[in-house]
Amino acid sequence: MNKIFTSESVTEGHPDKVCDQISDAVLDAILLHDQNARVACECLTTTGLVLVTGEISTNCYVDIPTIVRKTVKKIGYDRAKFGFDAETCSVLTQIKEQSPDIAMGTTDEVGGAGDQGMMFGYACNQTKAYMPLPIYLAHELAKRLAEVRKDNTITYLRPDGKTQVSIEYEDNKPIRVNNIVVSAQHEDGVSRRQIQNDILEHVISPVVNEKYLDGTKYHVNPTGQFIIGGPMGDAGLTGRKIIVDTYGGWASHGGGAFSGKDPTKVDRSGAYMARYVAKNIVAANLAEEATIQLAYAIGVPEPVSVLVDTNGTGKIDDEKLAKKVQKIFDLTPKGIIETLELRRPIYQNTACYGHFGREDIDAPWEKLDKVDELA
């Protein structure tokens, strides 16, 4: 049985990703000085404006406007003709402390979760990164789009961009790329034909293995032009690209965003742990794919439920595997933080091109140190 599945990614200049990177840059700056800080940093951006808000409890001071401007400049919005300028945009802050009702349940003595909710982790053997192929390729294309802009391989590109990959499957095995969509922000006056040729030569060809390119359709800047982009083209919000951040829609998502949250928030740390468990299960050849669900109650250390679902590919019963997981992995928030060393400033690099399947950043939830124990 054949089917086609599609996933998308966006570049670091996409307005939602600008906000994710700002939120995580603030988090990293605080964790650098105060590892026990409680941070839930949200961001909004639109034409000429960045608003940073949320709940932060810390014993250190960080200069949020300076962090914002450095982050926006690093992305590439450093002149007005790009539609956004790190030097001249307005930066507003509205920060308050974390609710004491929440704080009392997340102290080191209690060690409880910072909120209720369910988190999912997933891994499969479709790629060397243990990720579904559609989201893996979409991220690689988005990263390549940024690379050719920054190294001036394609001189007319600007920071905003989106990619989308549709994979055809036969009996749940990827066999070909059905179509690729690339939307790349560019300066005025560049022909559509030039953009299409350059994207095909410098972005798509270096990324996608030829064995998958069989009758593939290409859609490059389908509307004809993409001049107005970034915060000028669309308002951006932290946490609005949660499917891009995870598995591209291939696997379940609990609904919680990651960026701007310290690791006591299980929306983030629980999802990281679930990925860590799932990846080690697949790497141990206990299943071809694995979905892990963890669920928590606010202020309670132990998860209220642990689910392992190998979708019929497991070599042992899923229920037995779930019990094995609970024996091997410490699934309390404190245990997760210690196991994955999450009180470090490692988060800004996760804020674009996905949180999972990454070998180019410090992502401890990607390590495979439990394979032997599981096997």
Short mmCIF file of C-alpha atoms in Angstrom, two decimals:
data_model
loop_
_atom_site.label_atom_id
_atom_site.label_comp_id
_atom_site.label_asym_id
_atom_site.label_seq_id
_atom_site.Cartn_x
_atom_site.Cartn_y
_atom_site.Cartn_z
CA MET A 1 0.00 0.00 0.00
CA ASN A 2 1.39 3.40 -1.04
CA LYS A 3 0.87 6.73 0.69
CA ILE A 4 2.35 10.23 0.56
CA PHE A 5 3.31 12.10 3.73
CA THR A 6 4.40 15.75 3.94
CA SER A 7 6.38 17.74 6.51
CA GLU A 8 7.59 21.34 6.55
CA SER A 9 10.41 23.34 8.09
CA VAL A 10 11.24 27.05 8.26
CA THR A 11 14.47 29.05 8.36
CA GLU A 12 15.79 31.04 11.30
CA GLY A 13 14.44 34.21 9.70
CA HIS A 14 10.82 33.06 9.83
CA PRO A 15 8.99 35.41 12.27
CA ASP A 16 7.86 32.59 14.59
CA LYS A 17 11.41 31.23 14.69
CA VAL A 18 12.79 34.70 15.41
CA CYS A 19 10.62 34.64 18.52
CA ASP A 20 11.68 31.12 19.51
CA GLN A 21 15.34 32.10 19.24
CA ILE A 22 14.84 35.25 21.32
CA SER A 23 12.99 33.30 24.04
CA ASP A 24 15.73 30.68 24.21
CA ALA A 25 18.49 33.31 24.07
CA VAL A 26 16.98 34.93 27.17
CA LEU A 27 16.75 31.51 28.84
CA ASP A 28 20.40 30.70 28.04
CA ALA A 29 21.60 34.07 29.33
CA ILE A 30 19.84 33.47 32.65
CA LEU A 31 20.97 29.84 33.04
CA LEU A 32 24.55 30.97 32.46
CA HIS A 33 24.37 32.80 35.82
CA ASP A 34 21.54 31.05 37.67
CA GLN A 35 21.00 27.35 37.00
CA ASN A 36 18.00 27.23 39.32
CA ALA A 37 16.10 30.06 37.65
CA ARG A 38 12.47 29.58 36.69
CA VAL A 39 11.92 30.89 33.18
CA ALA A 40 8.87 30.97 30.94
CA CYS A 41 9.79 33.59 28.33
CA GLU A 42 7.40 34.44 25.50
CA CYS A 43 7.98 36.73 22.56
CA LEU A 44 5.94 38.49 19.88
CA THR A 45 7.28 40.33 16.87
CA THR A 46 5.75 42.39 14.09
CA THR A 47 6.88 45.26 11.89
CA GLY A 48 9.53 47.20 13.83
CA LEU A 49 8.61 45.69 17.20
CA VAL A 50 9.67 42.92 19.60
CA LEU A 51 7.68 42.33 22.78
CA VAL A 52 9.21 40.04 25.41
CA THR A 53 6.96 38.87 28.21
CA GLY A 54 6.47 35.94 30.60
CA GLU A 55 7.29 34.79 34.11
CA ILE A 56 10.90 34.78 35.28
CA SER A 57 12.21 34.20 38.81
CA THR A 58 15.99 34.55 39.12
CA ASN A 59 18.72 36.06 41.28
CA CYS A 60 20.63 37.46 38.30
CA TYR A 61 20.17 40.35 35.89
CA VAL A 62 20.25 40.02 32.13
CA ASP A 63 19.91 42.85 29.60
CA ILE A 64 16.93 41.60 27.59
CA PRO A 65 16.89 44.41 24.95
CA THR A 66 20.57 43.76 24.16
CA ILE A 67 19.93 40.00 23.92
CA VAL A 68 17.05 40.67 21.53
CA ARG A 69 19.10 42.92 19.26
CA LYS A 70 22.08 40.52 19.15
CA THR A 71 19.79 37.61 18.31
CA VAL A 72 17.96 39.45 15.55
CA LYS A 73 21.24 40.71 14.08
CA LYS A 74 22.76 37.20 14.09
CA ILE A 75 19.74 35.91 12.18
CA GLY A 76 20.41 38.48 9.48
CA TYR A 77 17.88 41.28 9.99
CA ASP A 78 20.43 44.09 10.18
CA ARG A 79 19.11 46.68 7.77
CA ALA A 80 15.79 48.37 7.11
CA LYS A 81 15.57 47.20 3.50
CA PHE A 82 15.26 43.61 4.82
CA GLY A 83 12.03 44.74 6.50
CA PHE A 84 13.45 44.55 10.01
CA ASP A 85 16.49 46.14 11.63
CA ALA A 86 18.07 44.89 14.87
CA GLU A 87 19.46 48.32 15.65
CA THR A 88 16.30 50.38 15.22
CA CYS A 89 13.41 48.06 16.11
CA SER A 90 11.50 48.81 19.31
CA VAL A 91 12.02 46.32 22.15
CA LEU A 92 9.41 46.21 24.91
CA THR A 93 9.58 43.98 28.01
CA GLN A 94 6.82 42.99 30.42
CA ILE A 95 8.16 40.40 32.88
CA LYS A 96 6.76 39.16 36.18
CA GLU A 97 7.81 36.43 38.63
CA GLN A 98 6.67 32.82 38.48
CA SER A 99 3.49 32.08 40.41
CA PRO A 100 4.32 30.92 43.96
CA ASP A 101 1.61 28.27 43.59
CA ILE A 102 3.64 26.66 40.81
CA ALA A 103 7.01 27.33 42.42
CA MET A 104 6.15 25.40 45.60
CA GLY A 105 5.74 22.18 43.62
CA THR A 106 9.02 22.42 41.69
CA THR A 107 11.53 22.98 44.50
CA ASP A 108 14.46 20.57 44.78
CA GLU A 109 12.89 19.12 47.91
CA VAL A 110 9.55 18.36 46.19
CA GLY A 111 10.93 17.77 42.69
CA GLY A 112 7.52 17.88 41.08
CA ALA A 113 6.51 18.71 37.54
CA GLY A 114 6.00 22.38 36.68
CA ASP A 115 2.63 21.66 35.09
CA GLN A 116 0.27 18.87 34.18
CA GLY A 117 0.23 17.52 30.63
CA MET A 118 1.35 14.77 28.31
CA MET A 119 4.50 14.66 26.20
CA PHE A 120 5.46 12.43 23.30
CA GLY A 121 8.79 11.20 22.00
CA TYR A 122 9.38 9.26 18.81
CA ALA A 123 12.13 7.50 16.89
CA CYS A 124 12.26 5.30 13.79
CA ASN A 125 14.82 3.72 11.49
CA GLN A 126 13.92 5.72 8.36
CA THR A 127 17.11 7.84 8.62
CA LYS A 128 20.49 7.73 10.33
CA ALA A 129 19.15 10.39 12.71
CA TYR A 130 16.28 8.07 13.75
CA MET A 131 13.82 10.62 12.37
CA PRO A 132 11.01 10.41 9.79
CA LEU A 133 12.42 11.21 6.35
CA PRO A 134 10.00 14.07 5.44
CA ILE A 135 10.89 16.29 8.43
CA TYR A 136 14.57 15.29 8.25
CA LEU A 137 14.86 16.46 4.63
CA ALA A 138 12.74 19.56 5.24
CA HIS A 139 15.13 20.63 8.03
CA GLU A 140 18.21 19.89 5.94
CA LEU A 141 16.83 22.01 3.09
CA ALA A 142 15.99 24.88 5.45
CA LYS A 143 19.48 24.76 6.97
CA ARG A 144 21.01 24.73 3.49
CA LEU A 145 18.87 27.72 2.50
CA ALA A 146 20.40 29.68 5.39
CA GLU A 147 23.93 28.47 4.58
CA VAL A 148 23.90 29.62 0.96
CA ARG A 149 22.57 33.00 2.10
CA LYS A 150 25.23 33.49 4.76
CA ASP A 151 28.19 32.33 2.68
CA ASN A 152 26.98 34.38 -0.34
CA THR A 153 26.60 31.38 -2.62
CA ILE A 154 23.25 32.98 -3.46
CA THR A 155 23.77 36.68 -2.80
CA TYR A 156 20.20 37.92 -3.17
CA LEU A 157 18.55 35.76 -0.48
CA ARG A 158 17.11 37.22 2.71
CA PRO A 159 16.52 35.54 6.08
CA ASP A 160 12.91 34.29 5.80
CA GLY A 161 12.15 30.99 4.13
CA LYS A 162 10.15 27.76 4.24
CA THR A 163 10.64 24.24 2.93
CA GLN A 164 8.27 21.32 2.49
CA VAL A 165 8.93 17.72 1.47
CA SER A 166 6.41 15.04 0.44
CA ILE A 167 7.63 11.45 0.59
CA GLU A 168 5.95 8.48 -1.06
CA TYR A 169 5.91 5.32 1.06
CA GLU A 170 5.38 1.73 0.05
CA ASP A 171 4.49 -0.55 2.98
CA ASN A 172 5.70 2.20 5.34
CA LYS A 173 9.14 2.36 3.66
CA PRO A 174 10.19 5.62 1.92
CA ILE A 175 10.73 5.04 -1.79
CA ARG A 176 10.82 8.48 -3.45
CA VAL A 177 10.36 12.21 -3.02
CA ASN A 178 7.04 13.10 -4.60
CA ASN A 179 7.50 16.88 -4.43
CA ILE A 180 9.59 19.61 -2.83
CA VAL A 181 8.43 23.14 -2.02
CA VAL A 182 10.93 25.93 -1.27
CA SER A 183 9.88 29.50 -0.56
CA ALA A 184 12.89 31.80 -0.22
CA GLN A 185 12.77 35.50 0.60
CA HIS A 186 14.82 37.52 -1.87
CA GLU A 187 15.69 41.04 -2.89
CA ASP A 188 13.61 42.85 -5.49
CA GLY A 189 14.49 42.53 -9.15
CA VAL A 190 15.57 38.87 -9.26
CA SER A 191 13.80 36.74 -11.84
CA ARG A 192 11.81 33.70 -10.81
CA ARG A 193 13.74 31.54 -13.25
CA GLN A 194 17.08 32.51 -11.67
CA ILE A 195 15.76 31.75 -8.19
CA GLN A 196 14.43 28.36 -9.31
CA ASN A 197 17.70 27.40 -11.00
CA ASP A 198 19.84 28.53 -8.05
CA ILE A 199 17.69 26.79 -5.46
CA LEU A 200 17.72 23.55 -7.43
CA GLU A 201 21.49 23.66 -7.96
CA HIS A 202 22.70 24.99 -4.60
CA VAL A 203 20.00 23.91 -2.11
CA ILE A 204 18.09 20.85 -3.29
CA SER A 205 20.78 18.92 -5.19
CA PRO A 206 23.38 18.96 -2.37
CA VAL A 207 20.81 17.81 0.23
CA VAL A 208 18.50 15.20 -1.32
CA ASN A 209 19.94 11.82 -2.30
CA GLU A 210 19.49 11.18 -6.02
CA LYS A 211 17.98 7.77 -5.32
CA TYR A 212 14.84 9.52 -4.01
CA LEU A 213 14.54 11.93 -6.95
CA ASP A 214 12.34 9.95 -9.32
CA GLY A 215 9.83 12.11 -11.17
CA THR A 216 9.96 14.63 -8.32
CA LYS A 217 8.03 17.89 -8.78
CA TYR A 218 9.64 21.15 -7.64
CA HIS A 219 7.76 24.25 -6.49
CA VAL A 220 10.14 27.18 -5.88
CA ASN A 221 8.51 30.44 -4.77
CA PRO A 222 5.14 29.28 -6.13
CA THR A 223 3.52 32.74 -5.99
CA GLY A 224 6.25 34.16 -8.23
CA GLN A 225 8.07 36.34 -5.71
CA PHE A 226 8.81 36.55 -1.96
CA ILE A 227 10.21 40.02 -1.27
CA ILE A 228 8.35 41.04 1.89
CA GLY A 229 9.12 38.57 4.68
CA GLY A 230 10.09 38.20 8.32
CA PRO A 231 8.21 40.23 10.94
CA MET A 232 7.16 42.72 8.26
CA GLY A 233 5.37 40.01 6.32
CA ASP A 234 3.81 38.19 9.29
CA ALA A 235 3.58 38.60 13.04
CA GLY A 236 5.65 36.03 14.94
CA LEU A 237 5.00 34.23 18.22
CA THR A 238 7.03 31.92 20.43
CA GLY A 239 5.85 28.32 20.28
CA ARG A 240 3.81 28.47 17.10
CA LYS A 241 5.95 25.97 15.19
CA ILE A 242 5.64 22.98 17.52
CA ILE A 243 5.21 20.47 14.69
CA VAL A 244 8.29 21.83 12.90
CA ASP A 245 10.14 21.53 16.23
CA THR A 246 9.32 17.84 16.65
CA TYR A 247 8.44 15.19 14.05
CA GLY A 248 6.73 17.10 11.25
CA GLY A 249 3.31 15.65 12.07
CA TRP A 250 4.47 12.04 11.64
CA ALA A 251 4.22 11.35 15.39
CA SER A 252 1.90 12.56 18.13
CA HIS A 253 2.42 15.87 19.95
CA GLY A 254 1.22 16.76 23.44
CA GLY A 255 0.60 20.40 22.52
CA GLY A 256 3.20 22.12 24.70
CA ALA A 257 5.83 24.39 23.14
CA PHE A 258 9.51 24.19 24.10
CA SER A 259 11.28 27.51 23.57
CA GLY A 260 11.75 29.89 26.47
CA LYS A 261 11.01 27.28 29.15
CA ASP A 262 13.46 26.11 31.80
CA PRO A 263 13.74 22.33 32.31
CA THR A 264 11.38 22.15 35.29
CA LYS A 265 8.68 22.62 32.65
CA VAL A 266 7.96 19.06 31.55
CA ASP A 267 6.50 20.36 28.29
CA ARG A 268 10.14 20.63 27.32
CA SER A 269 12.15 18.23 29.49
CA GLY A 270 9.52 15.48 29.36
CA ALA A 271 9.44 15.62 25.55
CA TYR A 272 13.24 15.48 25.47
CA MET A 273 13.24 12.44 27.75
CA ALA A 274 10.57 10.70 25.70
CA ARG A 275 12.70 11.17 22.57
CA TYR A 276 15.76 9.86 24.44
CA VAL A 277 13.88 6.71 25.47
CA ALA A 278 12.38 6.14 22.01
CA LYS A 279 15.70 6.60 20.21
CA ASN A 280 17.50 4.14 22.48
CA ILE A 281 14.75 1.55 22.00
CA VAL A 282 15.03 1.73 18.19
CA ALA A 283 18.84 1.84 18.29
CA ALA A 284 18.78 -1.30 20.46
CA ASN A 285 16.83 -3.04 17.66
CA LEU A 286 13.89 -3.65 19.96
CA ALA A 287 11.56 -2.01 17.41
CA GLU A 288 11.58 -0.34 14.00
CA GLU A 289 9.75 2.62 15.49
CA ALA A 290 8.69 3.68 18.97
CA THR A 291 6.33 6.27 20.42
CA ILE A 292 6.69 7.15 24.09
CA GLN A 293 4.04 9.05 26.01
CA LEU A 294 4.72 10.51 29.45
CA ALA A 295 2.05 12.28 31.51
CA TYR A 296 2.47 14.36 34.66
CA ALA A 297 0.47 16.10 37.38
CA ILE A 298 1.67 19.48 38.62
CA GLY A 299 3.84 19.19 41.71
CA VAL A 300 4.05 15.37 41.48
CA PRO A 301 7.47 13.83 40.72
CA GLU A 302 6.55 10.46 39.19
CA PRO A 303 4.71 10.41 35.84
CA VAL A 304 1.05 9.46 36.17
CA SER A 305 1.37 7.25 33.09
CA VAL A 306 4.06 5.79 30.82
CA LEU A 307 3.14 4.38 27.41
CA VAL A 308 5.32 2.56 24.90
CA ASP A 309 3.83 1.95 21.44
CA THR A 310 5.97 0.26 18.79
CA ASN A 311 3.12 0.11 16.26
CA GLY A 312 3.46 -3.63 15.86
CA THR A 313 7.21 -3.52 15.13
CA GLY A 314 8.42 -4.41 18.63
CA LYS A 315 10.37 -7.57 19.36
CA ILE A 316 8.88 -7.78 22.85
CA ASP A 317 5.46 -6.86 24.20
CA ASP A 318 4.89 -3.10 24.53
CA GLU A 319 3.66 -3.44 28.12
CA LYS A 320 6.81 -5.34 29.12
CA LEU A 321 8.90 -2.76 27.32
CA ALA A 322 7.16 0.05 29.25
CA LYS A 323 8.04 -1.65 32.55
CA LYS A 324 11.63 -2.04 31.39
CA VAL A 325 11.75 1.66 30.50
CA GLN A 326 10.52 2.68 33.95
CA LYS A 327 13.19 0.51 35.55
CA ILE A 328 16.07 1.85 33.44
CA PHE A 329 15.16 5.53 33.06
CA ASP A 330 14.50 8.02 35.89
CA LEU A 331 11.36 9.76 34.61
CA THR A 332 10.92 12.26 37.44
CA PRO A 333 11.58 15.90 36.46
CA LYS A 334 14.63 15.97 38.74
CA GLY A 335 15.88 12.69 37.26
CA ILE A 336 15.36 13.94 33.71
CA ILE A 337 17.23 17.18 34.43
CA GLU A 338 20.16 15.32 35.98
CA THR A 339 20.30 12.55 33.36
CA LEU A 340 20.28 14.96 30.43
CA GLU A 341 22.17 17.78 32.19
CA LEU A 342 19.49 20.30 31.31
CA ARG A 343 20.45 23.17 33.60
CA ARG A 344 22.98 24.41 31.04
CA PRO A 345 22.65 27.22 28.44
CA ILE A 346 22.17 24.88 25.46
CA TYR A 347 18.77 25.95 24.21
CA GLN A 348 19.14 28.76 21.66
CA ASN A 349 20.66 26.33 19.15
CA THR A 350 17.56 24.14 19.37
CA ALA A 351 15.24 27.00 18.45
CA CYS A 352 15.45 26.43 14.69
CA TYR A 353 15.81 23.37 12.44
CA GLY A 354 14.23 21.03 14.98
CA HIS A 355 15.00 19.83 18.49
CA PHE A 356 15.48 16.18 17.49
CA GLY A 357 17.75 14.26 15.16
CA ARG A 358 20.45 16.91 15.57
CA GLU A 359 24.15 16.05 15.43
CA ASP A 360 25.28 19.63 14.89
CA ILE A 361 24.37 20.94 18.37
CA ASP A 362 24.67 19.91 22.03
CA ALA A 363 21.50 17.81 22.36
CA PRO A 364 22.01 15.26 25.19
CA TRP A 365 18.61 13.67 24.54
CA GLU A 366 20.11 12.31 21.31
CA LYS A 367 22.77 10.18 23.03
CA LEU A 368 22.59 6.39 22.75
CA ASP A 369 24.05 5.33 26.10
CA LYS A 370 21.17 3.06 27.17
CA VAL A 371 21.23 0.75 24.14
CA ASP A 372 23.15 -2.09 25.79
CA GLU A 373 21.10 -1.93 28.97
CA LEU A 374 17.85 -2.06 27.02
CA ALA A 375 19.05 -4.84 24.73
#
